[in-house]
Amino acid sequence: MERFARLDGDGICALFELGEGVPALLHLGAPVSDNPDSIRAATSRGLHENEPDVLSRPDLLPVEGSGFLGTPAIELLRGGLAMPLDFTLERSVNEGTVLEFRLGDKGSGVTLTLRWEAVSEGVMTMSARLLNSGSASFGIARLASLALPLPGWADHATRYAGRWAGEMREDTGPIERGAVSSDSRGGRPGFDGGNWLLAHEQSLCAKTGQVLGMHLAWSGDHISLLERNDDGAMQVQMGARIDHGEVILEPGESFETPPVCLGFSEKGRNGLANRFAAYMRHNVLPDRAEWPARRVHLNSWEALGFDMDEASLKRLASDAAALGIERFVIDDGWFHGRRNDRTSLGDWTADEGLFPDGLGPLADHVIGLGMDVGIWVEPEMISPDSDLYRANPDWCIHQHGVERATQRNQLVLDLTISEAAEHVFARLNTLLSLHPIAYMKWDHNRPLFPRAGKGIAQTEALYALLDRLRVAHPKVEFESCASGGGRIDYGILSRAHRVWPSDNNDPVERLRIMEAWGQFLPPEVLGSHVGPSLNPVTGRSTDMDFRAKVALFGHMGIETDPAAMDERERAVLAVHIAHYKGWRNVLHSGAMHQLDMDGEGAFGRIAVAADGARALVLIARADLAVDHLARPVRLAGLDDAATYKISLLEPWPHKASQYVGRGFDWRAGIELTGRFLQSSGVAIPLVHPETAWLLGIEKQ
Ligand code: DGJ
């Protein structure tokens, strides 16, 4: 057998040392062509006085029993006891972009294949397949999709933690001794953000620094571990979390983990974000190349809530169309008996009282106004007060003898019961067949409890249901929502056209939330809505100009009633909707770069068109700046040698516009080189709280 194996991707490379046991990782990161023996020498060390006598190298499958004292990547149970594991390398196969290591433990009858694939620029995926090659069954207690010994330079991490309406709060710092795990336990990734991680050098910033990004592409529960032992060795593990007894392998059976997606960049956070965005666009998002322009939504939720009927929705649709809205989404409240959040999940037919002639007249009205129709559903749930539950009380996930605890007054529909899955498919299929529905917002408003050992099977059943509907209705776009960002991952995004990043539409909060999601997701999949003022989550009131500018940097929508706005607000909103339409090509197909800003309350992003001819900048401030002389904003992603015309798109934020330098025509545009814009920058008034500017940039 070869002594080394390597996997080369575009802009990324991994080098392994092969021996009798589990392959060791010698290098992961920038492409290198050095002699592997020299790399081995450069990465080796001698034994110290207090460690196992055989030097261990950082390998891809830490197990208990070998002298490794950290968290093992695999734990199997037989007869209630942990199985001793001792893997040897049986085969290493490199087929171009795929590298596979087959490991076997003959004594235990276990075969494990680790698969690494170089997928797109700077991005690899890793997964594991476990086969019971013996003659007795065993259970899986833990199996990481990836156990990664971190390179020495990646000694800092950015972890994510969040909550409902406050997703993806970043926590950056050195990787400390000990183990930090952020496993999820609600049958979905949850608001915790443990399925996203950056490992990087200390000096990482927007434009520079080496960084590894990792994500588990799975919509169920995860394990996520960051660990540093007492000698300083660091590892990351990610995988699907498995409840005790949930996965038992009989002889001949196998279990395949969901993939971890790993990205690498030497060009800081922006380099990594753009590599993930390209990977998403070409390898994950369903039929992305054929997507029409991302239409401006009006969603009824924060406009009407449950206070809807045919007449009020028709009126809302007419007001929406007058602003230039392109899609009218009927959110929660339209189906049989649903007047509040206490009833009816499962009864997916139009409410007879609210829509005496069904949804047809409303759909006709919306389409007559030049918009298309979207509709909200929450198919994985069942209300105890529903016809479905009364007819099938055992179709919820439950445990015998244990009270059926609700959240938002609802239970989880057990999709592993084939009749239940069939029922939902039939109802949704009818809905999509009867009406010209272009878009389905698929919500999921409570975690699984109890999981009853069904977390994995329920996730697989969800995928099967969505896949079946997509085959039956290939033109319908799906949005995945889980009370906002409770279930965002590349697994669901291989079946959906967008996600709902947060229930929090307050622009002050959204600036941070969108920037954090933007590290891993391209802007066209991030729903971004103008909500009402007062904001229903935070109670904060904000100016329409600020709300609209912030909402424009994603997949824009409106979630407030135009009838509740004054004339000026409607006019300001309409102009921004027009800006969005004019710039969405740039926003949704090119590169996005975060800008280095002055202080924590300031945010800046530039979207540069794929051909480099146009760019749009959002700069915004949530709080009051420390200095009145805000630091000039230095742009990114431009061509140093080119000249650009840069203008401030109107309307301008009211207070801040007093401080624009006099005597220059910022409306018509100022000409500057890419070099100046990126090295010195432009001084735009950005000292006042809740202020945002849009800068339009055209290459000359
Ligand atoms: C939670 C979602 O995140 C909201 O946007 C809305 O659709 C409500 N559910 C409706 O119940």
XYZ file of C-alpha atoms and ligand atoms in Angstrom:
711
model
C 0.000 0.000 0.000
C 1.103 3.573 -0.669
C 2.570 5.467 2.284
C 0.607 8.610 1.566
C -2.710 9.579 0.041
C -3.827 12.985 -1.061
C -6.971 14.684 -2.251
C -6.551 17.786 -4.350
C -9.362 20.172 -5.032
C -9.374 23.582 -6.596
C -7.803 25.809 -3.921
C -7.716 23.107 -1.239
C -5.714 19.992 -0.525
C -5.546 17.241 2.076
C -2.575 14.957 2.656
C -2.712 11.738 4.684
C -0.146 9.321 5.981
C -1.159 5.694 5.557
C -0.063 2.822 7.734
C -1.634 -0.168 9.369
C -4.173 1.774 11.337
C -6.380 4.782 10.736
C -4.952 7.348 8.249
C -3.355 10.383 9.863
C -3.912 13.884 8.550
C -0.634 15.605 7.675
C -1.975 18.691 5.947
C -5.313 20.347 5.251
C -5.626 23.758 3.670
C -3.772 25.543 0.903
C -2.707 23.453 -2.092
C 0.883 22.279 -1.594
C 3.133 20.130 -3.737
C 5.937 19.496 -1.250
C 7.428 16.065 -0.849
C 5.106 14.172 1.566
C 8.099 12.839 3.489
C 9.241 16.398 4.105
C 5.756 17.380 5.225
C 5.749 14.386 7.524
C 9.061 15.522 8.997
C 7.816 19.071 9.363
C 4.742 17.950 11.277
C 6.246 15.251 13.470
C 7.344 15.531 17.073
C 8.966 13.341 19.709
C 7.363 11.571 22.622
C 7.244 13.270 25.975
C 7.502 11.524 29.301
C 3.844 11.071 29.980
C 2.018 9.670 26.998
C 1.462 6.290 25.352
C 4.675 4.627 24.151
C 3.578 4.497 20.546
C 3.397 8.024 19.218
C -0.090 8.801 18.008
C -0.565 11.093 15.036
C -3.737 13.104 14.594
C -5.974 10.619 12.827
C -9.418 10.576 11.277
C -11.075 8.244 13.751
C -10.189 8.658 17.418
C -11.387 5.639 19.382
C -11.307 4.724 23.030
C -8.723 2.168 24.049
C -5.738 3.271 22.000
C -4.408 5.739 24.531
C -6.487 8.566 23.098
C -8.233 10.210 26.052
C -10.527 12.659 24.278
C -13.986 12.174 22.848
C -14.126 9.183 20.492
C -15.647 9.632 17.032
C -17.336 6.255 17.126
C -19.035 4.329 19.918
C -20.843 1.051 19.312
C -22.827 -0.987 21.798
C -23.382 -4.710 22.018
C -25.368 -6.228 24.849
C -25.436 -2.839 26.515
C -21.608 -2.628 26.644
C -19.214 -0.498 24.648
C -17.549 -2.595 21.948
C -13.752 -2.481 21.897
C -12.654 -1.151 18.521
C -9.327 -1.474 16.776
C -9.411 -0.517 13.117
C -6.889 -1.385 10.472
C -6.729 0.151 7.035
C -7.952 -2.368 4.459
C -8.045 -0.195 1.371
C -7.403 3.326 0.213
C -8.909 4.315 -3.116
C -8.416 7.616 -4.864
C -10.639 8.169 -7.852
C -9.942 11.699 -8.951
C -12.107 13.879 -6.769
C -13.010 11.124 -4.300
C -10.784 9.531 -1.694
C -12.060 6.584 0.342
C -10.487 4.749 3.236
C -11.947 1.376 4.176
C -11.238 0.454 7.766
C -12.047 -2.876 9.295
C -12.189 -4.369 12.719
C -12.392 -8.090 12.103
C -12.766 -8.965 15.778
C -15.879 -6.847 16.142
C -17.219 -7.399 12.639
C -17.298 -3.728 11.728
C -16.327 -2.072 8.470
C -16.179 1.686 8.239
C -15.610 3.626 5.048
C -14.527 7.251 5.341
C -15.248 9.249 2.200
C -13.732 12.610 1.296
C -14.780 14.381 -1.884
C -13.375 17.575 -3.407
C -16.553 19.174 -4.718
C -15.984 22.749 -5.759
C -13.453 25.532 -5.313
C -12.174 25.330 -1.745
C -14.918 22.936 -0.644
C -14.840 19.256 0.302
C -17.472 16.974 1.793
C -16.856 14.145 4.246
C -19.078 11.270 5.319
C -18.827 7.814 6.861
C -20.539 4.525 6.091
C -20.688 1.871 8.768
C -21.360 -1.739 7.793
C -22.067 -4.617 10.095
C -19.762 -7.141 8.446
C -19.942 -9.548 11.371
C -22.490 -12.031 12.580
C -24.036 -10.234 15.557
C -26.029 -7.022 15.746
C -24.807 -3.832 17.408
C -26.181 -0.388 18.140
C -24.617 2.923 17.198
C -24.236 5.334 20.092
C -22.035 7.826 18.260
C -20.664 8.137 14.761
C -19.146 11.372 13.515
C -19.424 12.190 9.817
C -16.114 13.936 10.258
C -13.523 13.808 13.030
C -10.988 16.405 12.059
C -7.676 16.966 13.809
C -7.312 20.733 13.425
C -4.142 22.109 11.848
C -2.008 24.038 14.330
C -2.753 27.411 12.721
C -6.492 26.964 13.295
C -6.291 27.592 17.032
C -9.175 30.056 17.185
C -12.815 29.331 16.581
C -15.981 31.202 15.799
C -18.941 29.341 17.197
C -22.568 30.274 16.827
C -25.264 30.326 19.430
C -28.722 31.739 19.252
C -32.301 31.654 20.311
C -35.678 32.246 18.750
C -35.656 35.695 17.085
C -31.948 36.065 17.907
C -30.202 33.569 15.661
C -26.509 33.090 14.928
C -24.758 35.172 17.554
C -21.040 34.767 16.964
C -18.608 33.847 19.690
C -14.956 34.121 18.642
C -11.943 33.224 20.730
C -9.023 30.862 21.231
C -9.854 27.168 21.379
C -9.583 26.534 25.091
C -8.594 23.320 26.855
C -11.460 20.911 27.322
C -14.459 20.053 25.206
C -17.263 22.303 24.072
C -20.125 20.448 22.531
C -23.243 21.952 21.073
C -25.403 18.969 20.307
C -29.033 19.568 19.395
C -31.892 17.571 20.884
C -35.080 18.840 19.291
C -35.095 16.754 16.125
C -33.723 19.666 14.086
C -30.578 21.832 14.117
C -32.367 24.336 16.363
C -31.526 27.954 17.074
C -28.216 27.034 18.654
C -26.139 27.202 15.504
C -24.001 24.231 16.567
C -24.102 22.889 13.018
C -21.930 25.834 11.816
C -18.325 26.447 12.856
C -15.238 28.355 11.785
C -11.709 27.366 12.856
C -9.107 29.955 11.969
C -5.982 31.844 12.773
C -6.253 34.566 15.355
C -5.832 37.360 12.848
C -8.781 36.320 10.652
C -10.705 39.284 9.287
C -12.953 40.022 6.355
C -10.270 40.046 3.670
C -7.331 38.129 5.093
C -6.467 35.072 7.116
C -6.715 31.310 6.803
C -10.035 29.794 7.797
C -11.835 26.454 7.725
C -15.649 26.503 7.760
C -17.601 23.396 8.698
C -21.276 22.521 8.494
C -23.341 19.365 8.885
C -25.766 19.094 5.961
C -28.555 17.495 7.963
C -31.970 18.726 9.151
C -32.191 16.509 12.215
C -30.194 16.551 15.440
C -26.433 16.930 15.380
C -23.376 16.324 17.474
C -20.872 19.125 17.291
C -17.661 19.071 19.261
C -14.656 21.325 19.604
C -11.966 19.864 21.818
C -8.416 20.642 22.902
C -6.514 18.126 25.016
C -3.933 18.813 27.687
C -1.106 18.609 25.135
C -2.861 21.124 22.891
C -4.120 18.760 20.170
C -7.411 20.041 18.777
C -10.225 18.235 17.067
C -13.664 18.987 15.633
C -16.391 16.409 15.267
C -19.711 16.759 13.513
C -22.366 14.195 12.783
C -26.001 13.221 13.217
C -26.931 12.677 16.870
C -28.285 9.203 17.513
C -30.518 8.341 20.465
C -29.792 5.145 22.370
C -31.343 2.231 20.533
C -32.283 4.366 17.564
C -29.919 2.731 15.069
C -29.265 -0.994 15.453
C -27.371 -2.708 12.649
C -28.136 -6.347 11.983
C -25.497 -8.380 10.119
C -25.230 -7.062 6.577
C -26.922 -3.741 7.373
C -25.249 -0.380 7.060
C -25.690 3.225 8.164
C -24.514 6.216 6.183
C -23.924 9.528 7.913
C -25.023 12.827 6.426
C -22.109 14.785 4.953
C -20.094 17.496 6.566
C -19.280 20.284 4.189
C -15.854 21.823 4.780
C -14.631 25.010 3.126
C -11.175 26.558 3.216
C -9.929 29.998 2.291
C -6.712 31.949 2.611
C -8.617 35.142 1.908
C -10.481 35.627 5.122
C -14.169 35.447 5.830
C -15.122 36.875 2.443
C -13.076 34.305 0.581
C -14.781 31.516 2.523
C -18.286 33.003 2.165
C -17.933 33.260 -1.589
C -16.651 29.705 -1.866
C -19.626 28.429 0.143
C -21.979 30.568 -1.983
C -20.553 29.096 -5.200
C -20.833 25.589 -3.765
C -24.462 26.259 -2.798
C -25.300 27.677 -6.210
C -23.756 24.855 -8.204
C -24.034 21.816 -5.968
C -26.823 22.228 -3.437
C -29.730 24.476 -4.393
C -32.254 22.581 -6.491
C -31.998 23.550 -10.181
C -30.573 26.918 -9.188
C -29.453 27.734 -12.730
C -33.078 27.835 -13.854
C -34.466 29.965 -11.074
C -36.354 33.039 -12.206
C -35.472 36.381 -10.575
C -36.259 36.323 -6.851
C -39.653 38.023 -6.733
C -40.611 40.614 -4.125
C -42.999 39.046 -1.607
C -45.786 40.426 0.451
C -46.403 38.037 3.320
C -49.649 38.404 5.248
C -48.267 37.335 8.665
C -47.136 40.612 10.231
C -49.694 42.510 8.152
C -52.889 40.675 9.174
C -51.932 37.772 11.438
C -54.958 35.529 11.949
C -57.336 38.369 11.175
C -57.835 37.325 7.570
C -60.627 36.438 5.175
C -61.140 36.629 1.441
C -62.040 40.328 1.468
C -59.162 41.493 3.681
C -56.640 39.433 1.715
C -57.943 40.807 -1.578
C -57.615 44.339 -0.261
C -54.088 43.610 0.994
C -53.170 42.116 -2.378
C -54.385 45.217 -4.247
C -52.359 47.500 -1.970
C -49.336 45.245 -2.420
C -49.555 45.300 -6.198
C -49.649 49.103 -6.156
C -46.204 49.089 -4.522
C -44.676 46.788 -7.115
C -44.938 43.539 -5.150
C -44.650 40.411 -7.316
C -45.743 37.544 -5.047
C -48.551 37.453 -2.520
C -48.027 34.907 0.259
C -51.033 33.832 2.330
C -49.459 32.946 5.647
C -50.956 31.109 8.624
C -54.725 31.350 9.174
C -56.323 30.229 5.893
C -57.231 26.587 6.592
C -60.131 24.752 8.143
C -61.034 26.195 11.553
C -57.749 28.071 12.056
C -58.508 31.367 13.837
C -55.602 31.286 16.271
C -52.604 29.078 17.028
C -54.587 26.633 19.119
C -56.232 24.557 16.410
C -56.380 22.863 13.031
C -52.840 21.849 12.034
C -53.375 18.837 9.817
C -56.657 20.031 8.277
C -55.193 21.414 5.060
C -58.342 22.584 3.261
C -59.487 26.187 2.891
C -61.690 27.382 5.734
C -65.297 27.465 4.520
C -66.220 30.507 6.613
C -63.279 32.646 5.476
C -63.344 31.480 1.864
C -66.936 30.481 0.992
C -65.934 29.669 -2.599
C -62.551 28.213 -1.733
C -59.205 29.832 -2.481
C -59.990 30.206 -6.207
C -61.432 33.761 -6.152
C -58.511 35.067 -4.080
C -55.950 33.344 -6.317
C -57.664 34.802 -9.407
C -57.608 38.265 -7.852
C -53.877 38.014 -7.022
C -52.979 36.721 -10.469
C -55.177 39.403 -12.072
C -53.036 41.983 -10.308
C -49.917 40.545 -11.969
C -48.581 38.715 -8.900
C -48.237 35.021 -8.225
C -49.551 33.147 -5.211
C -47.741 31.668 -2.241
C -49.216 29.752 0.678
C -48.115 28.762 4.191
C -48.300 25.221 5.577
C -46.883 23.376 8.560
C -47.173 19.773 7.392
C -45.106 18.034 10.079
C -47.488 19.080 12.858
C -50.877 18.142 14.246
C -53.107 20.135 16.596
C -54.880 18.141 19.309
C -57.893 20.253 18.299
C -58.112 19.146 14.670
C -60.198 16.753 12.623
C -57.015 14.876 11.795
C -56.182 14.279 15.460
C -59.743 13.350 16.376
C -59.677 10.692 13.655
C -56.087 9.518 14.342
C -55.059 10.337 17.901
C -51.972 8.158 17.665
C -50.492 9.853 14.627
C -48.490 12.205 16.818
C -45.029 11.300 18.057
C -45.613 10.186 21.622
C -44.630 7.646 24.241
C -47.192 5.380 25.805
C -48.117 6.385 29.303
C -46.441 9.791 29.045
C -48.425 12.995 28.782
C -48.388 14.540 25.308
C -46.693 17.844 26.043
C -47.486 20.599 23.548
C -45.646 23.691 22.370
C -47.609 26.442 20.644
C -50.512 24.092 21.402
C -49.316 21.549 18.868
C -47.842 18.075 18.591
C -45.549 16.579 15.967
C -47.147 14.442 13.269
C -45.360 11.098 13.066
C -44.274 10.956 9.432
C -42.743 7.535 9.989
C -46.342 6.236 10.013
C -46.843 5.733 6.308
C -50.606 6.542 6.426
C -49.827 9.863 8.114
C -47.194 10.761 5.512
C -49.591 9.680 2.763
C -52.373 11.837 4.212
C -50.194 14.965 4.222
C -48.907 14.278 0.752
C -52.452 13.826 -0.556
C -53.665 17.091 1.032
C -50.732 19.175 -0.172
C -50.793 17.561 -3.581
C -54.478 18.472 -3.907
C -53.809 22.016 -2.759
C -51.035 22.475 -5.318
C -53.039 20.778 -8.054
C -56.255 22.745 -7.486
C -54.679 26.181 -7.345
C -51.990 27.989 -9.309
C -49.648 28.126 -6.314
C -46.101 29.153 -7.188
C -44.605 29.066 -3.730
C -45.057 27.119 -0.521
C -43.761 28.382 2.822
C -43.110 25.224 4.859
C -43.014 25.993 8.562
C -41.974 23.918 11.600
C -42.804 25.615 14.876
C -41.852 23.215 17.617
C -38.986 20.854 18.301
C -39.532 17.124 18.658
C -40.263 16.104 22.215
C -40.398 13.336 22.934
C -38.248 12.098 20.074
C -39.262 8.568 20.959
C -36.192 7.267 19.118
C -37.536 8.639 15.854
C -35.424 11.728 15.236
C -33.506 10.276 12.311
C -36.432 8.425 10.749
C -38.633 11.546 11.009
C -35.991 13.636 9.224
C -35.690 11.049 6.479
C -39.487 10.936 6.166
C -39.578 14.735 5.855
C -37.005 14.575 3.042
C -39.049 11.863 1.300
C -42.242 13.918 1.573
C -40.633 17.073 0.228
C -38.903 15.173 -2.566
C -42.168 13.559 -3.590
C -43.980 16.895 -3.705
C -41.173 18.476 -5.682
C -41.339 15.722 -8.257
C -45.118 16.124 -8.504
C -44.868 19.945 -8.704
C -41.443 20.757 -10.111
C -42.201 24.438 -10.690
C -43.300 25.221 -7.142
C -40.732 27.044 -5.019
C -40.374 26.003 -1.375
C -39.316 28.081 1.583
C -38.121 26.312 4.710
C -38.975 28.076 7.954
C -38.804 26.883 11.562
C -40.068 29.829 13.638
C -37.341 31.634 11.712
C -33.914 29.982 11.755
C -34.635 26.804 13.738
C -33.872 24.500 10.818
C -31.414 25.953 8.356
C -28.916 23.581 6.800
C -27.643 22.415 3.424
C -29.820 19.275 3.679
C -33.066 21.222 3.658
C -31.593 23.706 1.181
C -31.039 20.942 -1.338
C -34.843 20.841 -1.399
C -35.839 24.467 -0.875
C -35.444 27.772 -2.650
C -35.051 29.917 0.386
C -35.061 29.911 4.167
C -36.521 32.246 6.735
C -33.485 33.458 8.699
C -35.385 34.834 11.683
C -38.813 35.835 12.936
C -37.119 39.070 13.880
C -37.654 41.645 11.116
C -36.309 44.528 13.180
C -33.578 46.008 10.926
C -31.252 46.661 13.854
C -31.264 42.927 14.618
C -31.421 41.838 11.014
C -28.172 43.597 10.132
C -26.311 41.222 12.421
C -28.403 38.142 11.681
C -28.068 38.488 7.899
C -24.335 39.063 8.110
C -23.906 35.907 10.199
C -25.987 33.729 7.853
C -24.161 35.310 4.914
C -20.982 33.546 6.043
C -22.501 30.270 4.840
C -25.449 31.116 2.557
C -25.819 33.244 -0.578
C -28.184 36.233 -0.308
C -30.792 34.930 -2.748
C -31.881 32.216 -0.278
C -32.185 34.558 2.699
C -35.697 35.950 3.058
C -35.445 39.578 4.138
C -38.619 41.506 4.900
C -39.697 45.013 5.750
C -41.774 44.577 8.889
C -44.067 46.963 10.700
C -42.955 49.693 13.063
C -43.404 49.038 16.021
C -41.684 45.769 15.464
C -43.795 42.984 17.020
C -40.750 41.140 18.429
C -38.580 43.962 19.775
C -41.145 46.748 20.178
C -38.720 49.131 18.458
C -39.905 51.686 15.947
C -37.673 52.419 12.965
C -37.918 54.635 9.936
C -39.144 53.095 6.668
C -35.988 54.212 4.883
C -33.820 52.181 7.266
C -36.099 49.141 7.179
C -36.277 49.112 3.388
C -32.538 49.516 2.772
C -31.677 46.703 5.171
C -34.331 44.393 3.693
C -33.057 44.917 0.174
C -29.839 42.939 0.767
C -31.360 39.474 0.600
C -34.492 38.050 -1.021
C -36.653 41.083 -0.399
C -40.202 41.038 0.857
C -42.713 43.084 2.787
C -44.519 41.852 5.854
C -46.566 44.844 6.841
C -49.823 46.367 5.683
C -49.404 49.233 3.180
C -52.749 50.604 4.419
C -51.142 51.197 7.813
C -48.398 53.388 6.280
C -48.549 57.068 5.472
C -48.029 58.447 1.965
C -44.304 59.107 2.500
C -43.648 55.613 3.825
C -45.420 54.023 0.875
C -43.410 56.170 -1.545
C -40.106 55.349 0.184
C -40.953 51.651 0.144
C -41.959 51.681 -3.532
C -38.636 53.284 -4.531
C -36.694 50.617 -2.649
C -38.721 47.844 -4.246
C -37.790 49.354 -7.610
C -34.115 49.520 -6.554
C -34.253 45.864 -5.551
C -35.623 44.899 -8.957
C -32.928 46.927 -10.665
C -30.099 45.444 -8.606
C -31.211 41.882 -7.771
C -29.138 40.454 -10.612
C -26.063 41.906 -8.977
C -27.132 40.849 -5.493
C -28.026 37.285 -6.402
C -25.400 36.080 -8.794
C -22.115 37.776 -8.012
C -19.818 37.894 -5.018
C -20.641 39.366 -1.632
C -17.986 40.916 0.596
C -18.254 42.138 4.137
C -16.554 45.481 4.654
C -14.295 46.327 7.565
C -16.305 48.874 9.506
C -15.811 51.392 12.237
C -17.067 49.835 15.473
C -19.461 47.057 16.366
C -22.677 48.867 15.499
C -21.618 49.475 11.894
C -22.257 47.057 9.066
C -21.137 47.116 5.460
C -21.493 44.751 2.537
C -20.773 45.054 -1.157
C -22.348 42.841 -3.817
C -20.263 42.763 -6.989
C -21.800 41.472 -10.224
C -20.265 38.339 -11.708
C -18.835 40.371 -14.622
C -17.574 43.100 -12.282
C -19.447 45.847 -14.145
C -21.765 46.892 -11.316
C -21.750 46.739 -7.563
C -24.144 47.703 -4.812
C -23.063 48.665 -1.301
C -25.108 48.704 1.886
C -23.575 50.557 4.775
C -25.542 50.900 7.935
C -25.253 51.854 11.543
C -27.384 50.483 14.358
C -26.089 52.680 17.191
C -24.506 56.113 17.651
C -20.861 56.210 16.534
C -18.178 57.102 19.056
C -16.604 59.705 16.754
C -18.431 62.235 14.663
C -15.841 61.763 11.915
C -16.738 58.252 10.905
C -13.845 56.401 9.305
C -14.112 56.292 5.482
C -15.569 52.992 4.311
C -13.082 50.986 2.278
C -14.720 48.865 -0.399
C -13.770 45.375 -1.515
C -14.127 43.061 -4.503
C -13.329 45.795 -7.068
C -10.664 45.934 -9.725
C -7.800 48.183 -8.560
C -7.037 49.395 -12.077
C -10.614 50.234 -13.079
C -12.464 53.525 -12.655
C -15.924 53.452 -11.113
C -18.746 55.939 -10.910
C -20.136 55.854 -7.412
C -23.436 57.470 -6.444
C -25.634 57.570 -3.364
C -28.985 56.068 -4.292
C -32.017 58.073 -3.231
C -33.886 58.512 -1.021
C -31.201 59.488 1.455
C -31.597 58.882 5.180
C -33.134 62.033 6.557
C -30.876 63.034 9.444
C -27.589 61.798 7.990
C -28.116 63.527 4.636
C -27.432 66.911 6.280
C -23.807 65.867 6.615
C -23.075 64.869 3.025
C -20.123 66.915 1.727
C -21.395 70.015 -0.147
C -20.533 70.885 -3.687
C -20.162 67.322 -4.971
C -22.765 65.628 -7.096
C -23.335 62.429 -5.140
C -26.574 61.868 -7.044
C -25.034 61.860 -10.504
C -21.887 60.147 -9.256
C -18.223 60.686 -8.457
C -15.489 58.901 -10.374
C -12.812 57.073 -8.405
C -10.465 54.180 -9.049
C -10.885 50.758 -7.517
C -7.503 51.274 -5.915
C -8.611 54.452 -4.129
C -11.975 53.018 -3.115
C -10.337 49.941 -1.609
C -7.312 51.522 0.007
C -8.643 54.907 1.216
C -12.403 54.606 0.972
C -15.313 57.027 0.939
C -16.477 59.122 3.869
C -20.232 58.630 4.006
C -22.069 60.147 6.989
C -22.660 57.190 9.231
C -22.676 58.413 12.758
C -26.355 58.374 13.660
C -28.207 55.332 14.904
C -30.518 53.477 12.548
C -29.040 54.954 9.412
C -28.385 53.148 6.141
C -27.050 54.136 2.713
C -27.032 52.418 -0.637
C -24.130 53.151 -2.966
C -24.562 52.255 -6.617
C -21.301 51.562 -8.424
C -20.811 51.349 -12.198
C -17.532 50.454 -13.854
C -16.562 53.096 -16.438
C -43.608 31.185 12.401
C -43.009 31.828 11.203
O -41.649 32.020 11.370
C -43.737 33.125 10.908
O -43.137 33.785 9.831
C -45.163 32.792 10.617
O -45.275 32.061 9.445
C -45.774 32.052 11.785
N -45.002 30.902 12.146
C -47.169 31.609 11.459
O -47.708 30.806 12.435
